[in-house]
PDB file of C-alpha atoms in Angstrom:
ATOM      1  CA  UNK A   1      17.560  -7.654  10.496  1.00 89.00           C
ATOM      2  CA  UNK A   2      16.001  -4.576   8.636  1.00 92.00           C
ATOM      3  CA  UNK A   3      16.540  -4.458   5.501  1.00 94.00           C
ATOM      4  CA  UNK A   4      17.347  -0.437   4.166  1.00 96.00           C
ATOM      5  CA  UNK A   5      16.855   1.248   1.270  1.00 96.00           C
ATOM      6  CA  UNK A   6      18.647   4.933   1.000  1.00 97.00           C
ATOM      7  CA  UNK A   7      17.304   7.117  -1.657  1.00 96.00           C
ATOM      8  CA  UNK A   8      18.772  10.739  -1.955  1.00 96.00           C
ATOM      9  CA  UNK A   9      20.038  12.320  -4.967  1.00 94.00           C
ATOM     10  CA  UNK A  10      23.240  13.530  -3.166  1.00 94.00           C
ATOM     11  CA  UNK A  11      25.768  11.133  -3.385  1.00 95.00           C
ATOM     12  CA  UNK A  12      27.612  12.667  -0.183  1.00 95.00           C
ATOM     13  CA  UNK A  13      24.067  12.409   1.833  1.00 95.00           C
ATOM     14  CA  UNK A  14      23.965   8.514   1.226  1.00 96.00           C
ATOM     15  CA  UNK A  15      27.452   7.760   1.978  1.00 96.00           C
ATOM     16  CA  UNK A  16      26.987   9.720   5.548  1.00 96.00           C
ATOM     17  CA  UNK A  17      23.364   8.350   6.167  1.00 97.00           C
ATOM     18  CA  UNK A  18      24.966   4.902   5.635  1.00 97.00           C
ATOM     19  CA  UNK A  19      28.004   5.348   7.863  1.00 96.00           C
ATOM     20  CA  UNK A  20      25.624   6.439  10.675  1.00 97.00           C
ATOM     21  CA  UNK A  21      23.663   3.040  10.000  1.00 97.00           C
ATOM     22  CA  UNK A  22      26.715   1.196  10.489  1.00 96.00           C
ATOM     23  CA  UNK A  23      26.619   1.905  14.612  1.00 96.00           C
ATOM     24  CA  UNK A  24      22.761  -0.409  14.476  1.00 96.00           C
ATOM     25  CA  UNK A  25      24.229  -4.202  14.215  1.00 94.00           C
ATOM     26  CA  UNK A  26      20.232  -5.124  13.160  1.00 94.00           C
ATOM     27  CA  UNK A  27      20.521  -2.173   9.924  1.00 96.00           C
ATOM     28  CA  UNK A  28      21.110  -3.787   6.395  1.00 95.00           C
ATOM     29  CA  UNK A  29      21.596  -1.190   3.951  1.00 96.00           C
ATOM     30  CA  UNK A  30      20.723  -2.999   0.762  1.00 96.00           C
ATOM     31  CA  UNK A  31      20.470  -0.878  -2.177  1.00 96.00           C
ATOM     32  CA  UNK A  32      21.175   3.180  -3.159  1.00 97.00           C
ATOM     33  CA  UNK A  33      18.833   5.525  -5.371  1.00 95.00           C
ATOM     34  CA  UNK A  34      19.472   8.720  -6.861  1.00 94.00           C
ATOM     35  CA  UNK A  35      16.153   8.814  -8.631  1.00 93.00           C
ATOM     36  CA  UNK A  36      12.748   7.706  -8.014  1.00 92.00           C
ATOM     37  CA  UNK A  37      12.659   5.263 -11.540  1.00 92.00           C
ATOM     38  CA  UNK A  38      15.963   3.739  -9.654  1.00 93.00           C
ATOM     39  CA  UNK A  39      14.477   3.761  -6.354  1.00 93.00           C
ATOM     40  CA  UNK A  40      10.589   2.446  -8.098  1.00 91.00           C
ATOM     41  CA  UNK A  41      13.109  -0.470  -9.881  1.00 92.00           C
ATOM     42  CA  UNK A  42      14.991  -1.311  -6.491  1.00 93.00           C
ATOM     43  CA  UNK A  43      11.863  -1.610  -4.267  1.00 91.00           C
ATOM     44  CA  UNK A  44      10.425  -3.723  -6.689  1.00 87.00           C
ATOM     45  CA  UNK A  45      13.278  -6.208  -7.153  1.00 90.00           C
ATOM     46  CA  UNK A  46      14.744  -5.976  -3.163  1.00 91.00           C
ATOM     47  CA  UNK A  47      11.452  -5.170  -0.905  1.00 89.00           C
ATOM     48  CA  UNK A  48      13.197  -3.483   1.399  1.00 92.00           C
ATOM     49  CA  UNK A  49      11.410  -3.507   5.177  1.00 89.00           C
ATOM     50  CA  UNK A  50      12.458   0.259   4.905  1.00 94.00           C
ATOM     51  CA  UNK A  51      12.937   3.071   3.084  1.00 95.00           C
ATOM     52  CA  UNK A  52      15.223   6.237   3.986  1.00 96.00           C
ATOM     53  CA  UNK A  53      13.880   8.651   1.730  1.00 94.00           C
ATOM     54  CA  UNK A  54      14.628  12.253   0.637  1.00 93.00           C
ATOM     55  CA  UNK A  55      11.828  14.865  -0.505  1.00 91.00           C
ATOM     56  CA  UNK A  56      12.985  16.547  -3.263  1.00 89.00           C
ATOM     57  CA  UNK A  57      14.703  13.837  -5.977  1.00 88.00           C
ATOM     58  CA  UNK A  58      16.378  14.653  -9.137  1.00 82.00           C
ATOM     59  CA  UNK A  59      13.244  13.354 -11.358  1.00 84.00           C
ATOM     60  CA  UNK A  60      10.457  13.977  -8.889  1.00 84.00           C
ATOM     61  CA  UNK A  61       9.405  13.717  -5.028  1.00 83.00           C
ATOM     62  CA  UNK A  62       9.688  11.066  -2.348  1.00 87.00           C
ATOM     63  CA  UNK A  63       5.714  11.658  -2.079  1.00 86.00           C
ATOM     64  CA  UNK A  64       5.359  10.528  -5.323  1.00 85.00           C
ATOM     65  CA  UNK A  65       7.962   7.184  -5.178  1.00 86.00           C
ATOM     66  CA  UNK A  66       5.711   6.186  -1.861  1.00 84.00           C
ATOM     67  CA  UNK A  67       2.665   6.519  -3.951  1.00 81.00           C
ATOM     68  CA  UNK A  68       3.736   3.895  -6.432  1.00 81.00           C
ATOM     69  CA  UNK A  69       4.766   1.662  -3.574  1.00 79.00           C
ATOM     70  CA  UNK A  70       2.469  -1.284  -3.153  1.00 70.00           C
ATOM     71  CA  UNK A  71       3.155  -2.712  -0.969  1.00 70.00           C
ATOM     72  CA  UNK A  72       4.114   0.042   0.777  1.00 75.00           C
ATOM     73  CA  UNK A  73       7.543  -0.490   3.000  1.00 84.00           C
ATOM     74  CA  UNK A  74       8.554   1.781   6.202  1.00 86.00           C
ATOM     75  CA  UNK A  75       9.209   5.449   4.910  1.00 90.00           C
ATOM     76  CA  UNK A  76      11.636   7.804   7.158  1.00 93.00           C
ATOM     77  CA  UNK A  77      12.139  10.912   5.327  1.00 92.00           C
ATOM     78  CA  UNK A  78      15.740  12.798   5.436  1.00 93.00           C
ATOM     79  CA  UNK A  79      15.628  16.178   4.260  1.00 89.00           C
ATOM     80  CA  UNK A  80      16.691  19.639   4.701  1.00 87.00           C
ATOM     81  CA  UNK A  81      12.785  21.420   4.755  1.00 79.00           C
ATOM     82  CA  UNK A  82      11.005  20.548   7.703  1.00 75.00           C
ATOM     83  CA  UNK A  83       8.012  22.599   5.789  1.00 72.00           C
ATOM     84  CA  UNK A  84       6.962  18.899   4.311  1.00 71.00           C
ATOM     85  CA  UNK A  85       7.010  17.272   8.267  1.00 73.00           C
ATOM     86  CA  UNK A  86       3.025  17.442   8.269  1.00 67.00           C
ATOM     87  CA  UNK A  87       2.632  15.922   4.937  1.00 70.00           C
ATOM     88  CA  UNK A  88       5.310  12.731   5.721  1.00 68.00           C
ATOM     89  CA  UNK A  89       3.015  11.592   8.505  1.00 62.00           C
ATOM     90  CA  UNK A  90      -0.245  12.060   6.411  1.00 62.00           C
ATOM     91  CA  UNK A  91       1.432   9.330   4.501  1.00 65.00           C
ATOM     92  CA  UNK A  92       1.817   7.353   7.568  1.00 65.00           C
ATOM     93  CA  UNK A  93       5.727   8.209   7.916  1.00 79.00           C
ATOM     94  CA  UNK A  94       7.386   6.412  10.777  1.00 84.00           C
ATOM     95  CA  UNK A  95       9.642   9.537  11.283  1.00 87.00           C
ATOM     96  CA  UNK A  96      11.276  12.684   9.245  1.00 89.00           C
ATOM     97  CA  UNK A  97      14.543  13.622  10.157  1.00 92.00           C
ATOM     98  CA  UNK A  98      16.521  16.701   9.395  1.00 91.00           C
ATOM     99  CA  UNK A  99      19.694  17.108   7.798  1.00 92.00           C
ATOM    100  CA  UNK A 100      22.010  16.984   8.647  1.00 93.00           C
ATOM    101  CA  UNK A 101      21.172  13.913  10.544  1.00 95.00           C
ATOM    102  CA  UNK A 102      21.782  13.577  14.113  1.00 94.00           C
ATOM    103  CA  UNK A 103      23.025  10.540  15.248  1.00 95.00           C
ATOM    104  CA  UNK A 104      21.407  10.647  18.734  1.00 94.00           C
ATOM    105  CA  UNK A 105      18.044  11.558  16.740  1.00 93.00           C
ATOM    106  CA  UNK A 106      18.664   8.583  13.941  1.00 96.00           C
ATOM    107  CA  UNK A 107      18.620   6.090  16.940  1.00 95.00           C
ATOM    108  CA  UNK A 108      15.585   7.551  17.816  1.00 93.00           C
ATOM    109  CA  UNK A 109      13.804   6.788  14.150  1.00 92.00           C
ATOM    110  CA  UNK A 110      15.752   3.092  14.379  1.00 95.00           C
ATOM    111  CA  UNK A 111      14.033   2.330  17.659  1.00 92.00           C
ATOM    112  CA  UNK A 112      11.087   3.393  15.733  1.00 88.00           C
ATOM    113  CA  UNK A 113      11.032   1.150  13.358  1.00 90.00           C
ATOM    114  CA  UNK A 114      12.187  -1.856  15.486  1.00 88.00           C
ATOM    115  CA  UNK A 115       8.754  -1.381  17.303  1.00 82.00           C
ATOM    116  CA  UNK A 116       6.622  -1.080  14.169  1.00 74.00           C
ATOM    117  CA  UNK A 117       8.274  -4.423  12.930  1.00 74.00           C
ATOM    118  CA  UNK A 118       6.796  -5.671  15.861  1.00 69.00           C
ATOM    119  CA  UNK A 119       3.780  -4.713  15.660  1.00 58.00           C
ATOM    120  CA  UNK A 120       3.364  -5.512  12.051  1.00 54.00           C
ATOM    121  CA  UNK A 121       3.990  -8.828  13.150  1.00 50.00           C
ATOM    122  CA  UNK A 122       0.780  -9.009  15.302  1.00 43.00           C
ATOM    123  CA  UNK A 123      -1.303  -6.939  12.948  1.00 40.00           C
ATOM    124  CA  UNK A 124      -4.525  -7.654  12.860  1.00 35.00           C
ATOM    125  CA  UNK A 125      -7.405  -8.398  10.350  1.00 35.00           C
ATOM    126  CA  UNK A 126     -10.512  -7.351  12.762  1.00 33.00           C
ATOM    127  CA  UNK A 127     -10.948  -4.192  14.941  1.00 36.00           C
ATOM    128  CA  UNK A 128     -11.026  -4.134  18.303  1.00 37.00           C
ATOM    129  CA  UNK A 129      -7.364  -4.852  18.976  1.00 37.00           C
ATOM    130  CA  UNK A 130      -8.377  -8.357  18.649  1.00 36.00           C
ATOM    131  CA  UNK A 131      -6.288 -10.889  16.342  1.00 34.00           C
ATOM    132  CA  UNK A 132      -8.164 -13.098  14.035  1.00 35.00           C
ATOM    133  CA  UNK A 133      -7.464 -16.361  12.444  1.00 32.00           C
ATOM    134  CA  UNK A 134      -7.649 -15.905   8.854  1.00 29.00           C
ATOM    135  CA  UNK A 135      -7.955 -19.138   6.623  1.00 31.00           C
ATOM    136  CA  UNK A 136      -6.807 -18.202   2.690  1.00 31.00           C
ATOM    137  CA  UNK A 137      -8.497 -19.434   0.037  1.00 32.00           C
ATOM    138  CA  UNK A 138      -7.379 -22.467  -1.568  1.00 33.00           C
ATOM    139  CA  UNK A 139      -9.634 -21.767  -4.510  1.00 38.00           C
ATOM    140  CA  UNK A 140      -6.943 -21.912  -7.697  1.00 31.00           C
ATOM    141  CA  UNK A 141      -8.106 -18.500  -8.761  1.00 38.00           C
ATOM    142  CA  UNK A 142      -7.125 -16.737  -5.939  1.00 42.00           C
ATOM    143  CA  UNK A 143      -3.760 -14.306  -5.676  1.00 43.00           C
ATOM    144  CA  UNK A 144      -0.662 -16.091  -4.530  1.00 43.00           C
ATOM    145  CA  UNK A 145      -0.889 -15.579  -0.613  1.00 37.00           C
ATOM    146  CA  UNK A 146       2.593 -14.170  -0.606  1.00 42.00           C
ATOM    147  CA  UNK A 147       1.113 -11.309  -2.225  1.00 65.00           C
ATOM    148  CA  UNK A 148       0.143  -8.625   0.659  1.00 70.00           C
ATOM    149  CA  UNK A 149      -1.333  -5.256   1.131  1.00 71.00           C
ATOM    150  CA  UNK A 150       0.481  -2.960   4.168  1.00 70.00           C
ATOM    151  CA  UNK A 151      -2.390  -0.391   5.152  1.00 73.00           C
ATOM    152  CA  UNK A 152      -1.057   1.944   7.380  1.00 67.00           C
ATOM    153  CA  UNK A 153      -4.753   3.016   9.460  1.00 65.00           C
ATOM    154  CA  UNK A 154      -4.014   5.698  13.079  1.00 60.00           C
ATOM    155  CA  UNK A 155      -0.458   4.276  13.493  1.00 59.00           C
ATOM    156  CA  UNK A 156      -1.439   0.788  13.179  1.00 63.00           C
ATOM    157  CA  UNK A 157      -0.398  -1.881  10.482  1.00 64.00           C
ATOM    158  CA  UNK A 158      -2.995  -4.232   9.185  1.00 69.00           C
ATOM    159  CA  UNK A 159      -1.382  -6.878   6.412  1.00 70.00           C
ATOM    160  CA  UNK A 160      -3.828  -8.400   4.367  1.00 69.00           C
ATOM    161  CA  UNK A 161      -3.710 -11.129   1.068  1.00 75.00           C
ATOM    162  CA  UNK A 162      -4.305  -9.158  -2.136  1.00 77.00           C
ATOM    163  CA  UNK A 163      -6.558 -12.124  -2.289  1.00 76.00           C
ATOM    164  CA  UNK A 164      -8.840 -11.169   0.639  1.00 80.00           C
ATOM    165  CA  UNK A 165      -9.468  -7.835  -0.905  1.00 85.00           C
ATOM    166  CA  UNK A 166     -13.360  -8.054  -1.791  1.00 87.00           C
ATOM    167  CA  UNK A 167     -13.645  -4.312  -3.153  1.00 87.00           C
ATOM    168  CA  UNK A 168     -12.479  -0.578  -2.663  1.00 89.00           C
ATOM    169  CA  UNK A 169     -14.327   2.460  -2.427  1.00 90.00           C
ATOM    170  CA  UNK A 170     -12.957   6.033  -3.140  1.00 88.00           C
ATOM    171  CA  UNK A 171     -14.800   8.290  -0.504  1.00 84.00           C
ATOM    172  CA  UNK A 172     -12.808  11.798  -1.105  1.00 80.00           C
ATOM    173  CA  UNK A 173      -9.290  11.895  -0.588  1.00 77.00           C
ATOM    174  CA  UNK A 174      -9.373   8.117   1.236  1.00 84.00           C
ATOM    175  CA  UNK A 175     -10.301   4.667  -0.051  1.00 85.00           C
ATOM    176  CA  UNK A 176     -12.359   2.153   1.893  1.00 87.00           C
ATOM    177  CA  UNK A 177     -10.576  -1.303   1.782  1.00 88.00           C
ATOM    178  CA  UNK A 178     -12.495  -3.981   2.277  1.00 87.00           C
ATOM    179  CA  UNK A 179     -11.756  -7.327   3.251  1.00 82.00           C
ATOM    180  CA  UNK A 180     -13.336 -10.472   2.712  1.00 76.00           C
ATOM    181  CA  UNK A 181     -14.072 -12.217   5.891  1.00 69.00           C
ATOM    182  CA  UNK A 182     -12.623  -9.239   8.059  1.00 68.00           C
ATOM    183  CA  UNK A 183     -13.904  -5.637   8.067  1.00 73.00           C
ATOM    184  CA  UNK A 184     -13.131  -2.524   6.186  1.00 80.00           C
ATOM    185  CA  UNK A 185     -10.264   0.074   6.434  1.00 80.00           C
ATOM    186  CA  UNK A 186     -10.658   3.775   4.940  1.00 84.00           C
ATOM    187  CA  UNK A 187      -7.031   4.726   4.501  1.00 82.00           C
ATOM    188  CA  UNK A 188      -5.364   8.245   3.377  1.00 79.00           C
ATOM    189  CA  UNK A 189      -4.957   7.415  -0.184  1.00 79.00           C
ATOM    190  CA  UNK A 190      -6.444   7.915  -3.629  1.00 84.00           C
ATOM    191  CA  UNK A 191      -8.182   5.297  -5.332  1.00 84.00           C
ATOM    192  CA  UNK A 192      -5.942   5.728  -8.204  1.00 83.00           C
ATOM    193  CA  UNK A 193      -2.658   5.129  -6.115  1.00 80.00           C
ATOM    194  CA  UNK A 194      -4.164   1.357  -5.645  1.00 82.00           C
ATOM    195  CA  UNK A 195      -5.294   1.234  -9.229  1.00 81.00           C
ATOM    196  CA  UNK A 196      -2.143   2.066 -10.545  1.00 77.00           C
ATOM    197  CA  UNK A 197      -0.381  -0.798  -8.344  1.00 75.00           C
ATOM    198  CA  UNK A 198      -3.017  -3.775  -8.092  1.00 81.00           C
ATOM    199  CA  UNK A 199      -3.109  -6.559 -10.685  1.00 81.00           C
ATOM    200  CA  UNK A 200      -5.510  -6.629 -13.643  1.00 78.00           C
ATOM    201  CA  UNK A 201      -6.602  -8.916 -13.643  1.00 78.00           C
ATOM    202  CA  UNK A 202      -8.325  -9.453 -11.140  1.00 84.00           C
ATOM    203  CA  UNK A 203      -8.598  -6.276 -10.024  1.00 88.00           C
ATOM    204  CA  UNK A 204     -10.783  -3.859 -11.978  1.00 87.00           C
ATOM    205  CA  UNK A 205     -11.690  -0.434 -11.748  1.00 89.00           C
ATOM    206  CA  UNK A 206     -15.672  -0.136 -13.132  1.00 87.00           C
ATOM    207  CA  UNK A 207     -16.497   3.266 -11.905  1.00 85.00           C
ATOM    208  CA  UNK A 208     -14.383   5.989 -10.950  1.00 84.00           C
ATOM    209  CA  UNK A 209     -15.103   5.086  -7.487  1.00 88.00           C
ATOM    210  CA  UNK A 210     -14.811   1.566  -7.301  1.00 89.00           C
ATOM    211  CA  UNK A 211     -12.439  -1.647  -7.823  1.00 91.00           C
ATOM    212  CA  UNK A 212     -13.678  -5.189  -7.760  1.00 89.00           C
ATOM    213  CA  UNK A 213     -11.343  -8.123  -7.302  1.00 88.00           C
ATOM    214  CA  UNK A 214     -13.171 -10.601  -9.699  1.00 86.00           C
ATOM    215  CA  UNK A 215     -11.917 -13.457  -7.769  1.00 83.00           C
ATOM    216  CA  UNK A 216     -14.364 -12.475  -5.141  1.00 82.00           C
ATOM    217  CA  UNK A 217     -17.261 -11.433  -6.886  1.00 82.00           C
ATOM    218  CA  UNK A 218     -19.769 -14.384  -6.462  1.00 82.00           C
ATOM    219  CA  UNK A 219     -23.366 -12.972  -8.346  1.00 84.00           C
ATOM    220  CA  UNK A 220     -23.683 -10.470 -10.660  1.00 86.00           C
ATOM    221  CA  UNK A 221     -27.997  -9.633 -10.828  1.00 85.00           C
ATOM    222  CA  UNK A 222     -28.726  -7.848 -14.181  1.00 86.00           C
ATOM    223  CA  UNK A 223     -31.190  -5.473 -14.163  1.00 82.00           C
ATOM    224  CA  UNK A 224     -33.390  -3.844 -16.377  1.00 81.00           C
ATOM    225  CA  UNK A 225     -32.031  -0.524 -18.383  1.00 80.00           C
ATOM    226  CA  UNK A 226     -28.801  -1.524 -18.404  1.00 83.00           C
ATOM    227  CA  UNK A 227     -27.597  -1.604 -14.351  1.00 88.00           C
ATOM    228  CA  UNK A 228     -26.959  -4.293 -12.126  1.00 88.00           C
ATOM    229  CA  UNK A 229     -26.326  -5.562  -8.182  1.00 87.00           C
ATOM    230  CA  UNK A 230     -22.734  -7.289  -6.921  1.00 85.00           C
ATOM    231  CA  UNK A 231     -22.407 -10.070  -4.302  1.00 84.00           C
ATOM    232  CA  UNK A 232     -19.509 -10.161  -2.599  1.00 83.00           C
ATOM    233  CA  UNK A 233     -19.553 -12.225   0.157  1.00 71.00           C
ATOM    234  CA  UNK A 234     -22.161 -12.987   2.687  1.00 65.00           C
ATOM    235  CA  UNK A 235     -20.450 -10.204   5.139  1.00 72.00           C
ATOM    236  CA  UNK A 236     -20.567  -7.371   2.415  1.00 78.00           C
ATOM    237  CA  UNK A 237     -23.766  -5.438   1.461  1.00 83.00           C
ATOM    238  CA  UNK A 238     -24.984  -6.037  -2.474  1.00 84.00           C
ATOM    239  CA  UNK A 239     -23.189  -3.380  -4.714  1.00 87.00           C
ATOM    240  CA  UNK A 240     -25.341  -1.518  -7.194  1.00 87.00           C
ATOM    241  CA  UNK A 241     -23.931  -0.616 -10.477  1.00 87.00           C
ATOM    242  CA  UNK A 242     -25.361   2.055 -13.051  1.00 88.00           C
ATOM    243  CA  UNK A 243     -25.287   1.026 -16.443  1.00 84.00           C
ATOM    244  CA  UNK A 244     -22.046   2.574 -16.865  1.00 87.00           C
ATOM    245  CA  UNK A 245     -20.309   0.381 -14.515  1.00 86.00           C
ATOM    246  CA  UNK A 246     -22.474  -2.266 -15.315  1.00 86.00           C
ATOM    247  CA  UNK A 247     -21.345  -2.234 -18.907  1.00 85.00           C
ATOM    248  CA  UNK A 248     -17.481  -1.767 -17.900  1.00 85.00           C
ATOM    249  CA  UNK A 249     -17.864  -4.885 -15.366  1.00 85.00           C
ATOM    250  CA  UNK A 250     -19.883  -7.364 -18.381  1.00 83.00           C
ATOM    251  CA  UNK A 251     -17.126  -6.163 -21.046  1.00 81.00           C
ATOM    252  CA  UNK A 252     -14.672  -7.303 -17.774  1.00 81.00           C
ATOM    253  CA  UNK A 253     -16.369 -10.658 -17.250  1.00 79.00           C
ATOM    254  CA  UNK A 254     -16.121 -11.147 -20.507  1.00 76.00           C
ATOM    255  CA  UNK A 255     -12.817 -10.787 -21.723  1.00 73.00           C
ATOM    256  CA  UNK A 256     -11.115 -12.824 -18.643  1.00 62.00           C
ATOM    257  CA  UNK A 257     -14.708 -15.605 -19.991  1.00 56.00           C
ATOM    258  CA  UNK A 258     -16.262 -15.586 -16.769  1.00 51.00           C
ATOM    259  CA  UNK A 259     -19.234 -14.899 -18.902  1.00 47.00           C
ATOM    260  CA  UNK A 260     -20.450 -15.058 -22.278  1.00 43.00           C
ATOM    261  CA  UNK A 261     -21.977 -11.764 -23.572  1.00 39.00           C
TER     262      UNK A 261
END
């Protein structure tokens, strides 16, 4: 069963969306939103497997709802301006449909989604195609394991433990995730989208270019003048850290008393 969110500030556009719905035995519509704070407040309390989500809300966009999302759930985006169509899927949209919807064309989007619940439910930790055993950590620190990141990388879903996250990297418009034990993922999304969404602690932003999940950092090398080098893992690269940073991440350390300054 999927279960659907429908967010549209027309009340007329939900109530036909929904009725359409009703032909798919495997739809659950769930919850309605007018607004994105409603929508933002349902997604958090329901985590819906997808969304059904208009452009242009009453109190903002439906590119700004998906960029509070984390995790982020299916989007397919009903509207009347097919002007946005190139912007839905550089969000990793499964579809955008047109109003008003056709129901030929809905089945279409439903099918969609059917297939990328599959294939979330293989996704994969490693490149390659290849699926990985991954063993969480069973150190008490660590995130809850139920807690899950949905990175949405050239049509594919990789699902990864908050946990697992060593670090991310703003490079431009993307962030580099990367994930302990695994590899790394650049995905189409600011750093600050994450930041805004990821707990703290132990996530914490020491640069304007970098988070570090605390739980994975396992030596911190202070250096002369100030700076200092991160160890993350055996599979990640030492991270070097101007003084800056350096000061952000001791100040960090400090208040959650992993150290004493």
């Amino acid at each position: 069963m999927l279960r659907v969110m429908l967010v549209d500030d027309e009340p007329p556009a939900r109530r036909g969306l929904r009725r359409l719905l009703q032909a798919h035995a495997d739809i659950e519509v769930v919850a309605e939103a007018g607004t994105v704070s409603e929508a933002q407040a349902f997604a958090g309390a329901l985590h819906p497997d997808v969304i059904f989500l208009d452009v242009e809300l009453a109190d903002g966009g439906g590119f700004d709802l998906v960029a509070q999302l984390l995790p982020v759930p299916a989007i397919v985006f009903v509207t009347a301006h097919d002007l946005y169509a190139v912007k839905a899927f550089d969000v990793a949209a499964i579809d955008f449909l047109l109003k008003p919807v056709d129901p030929e064309r809905l089945a279409v989007a439903v099918e969609r989604l059917r297939r990328n619940r599959q294939d979330m439910a293989h996704a994969v930790f490693a490149g390659g195609g290849e699926q990985d055993d991954v063993e969480l950590s069973g150190d008490s620190r660590s995130l809850d394991a139920q807690q899950r990141i949905h990175l949405r990388i050239d049509g594919k879903s990789v699902i990864a433990p908050l946990g697992m996250i060593a670090m991310l990297a703003a490079e431009a418009d993307f962030t580099r995730v990367f994930i302990s034990g695994a590899r790394d993922y650049l995905v189409c999304r600011l750093l600050r989208h994450f930041e805004a969404q990821l707990p703290t602690p132990p996530f914490v932003r020491v640069s304007r270019s970098l988070i570090v999940n605390l739980n994975q950092l396992q030596r911190v090398e202070w250096q002369e003048a100030g700076r200092c080098n991160l160890s993350l893992g055996s599979d990640l690269e030492p991270v070097a850290l101007g003084r800056v940073a350096a000061r952000r991440l001791r100040q960090c350390l400090a208040s959650h008393r992993l150290i004493n300054v």
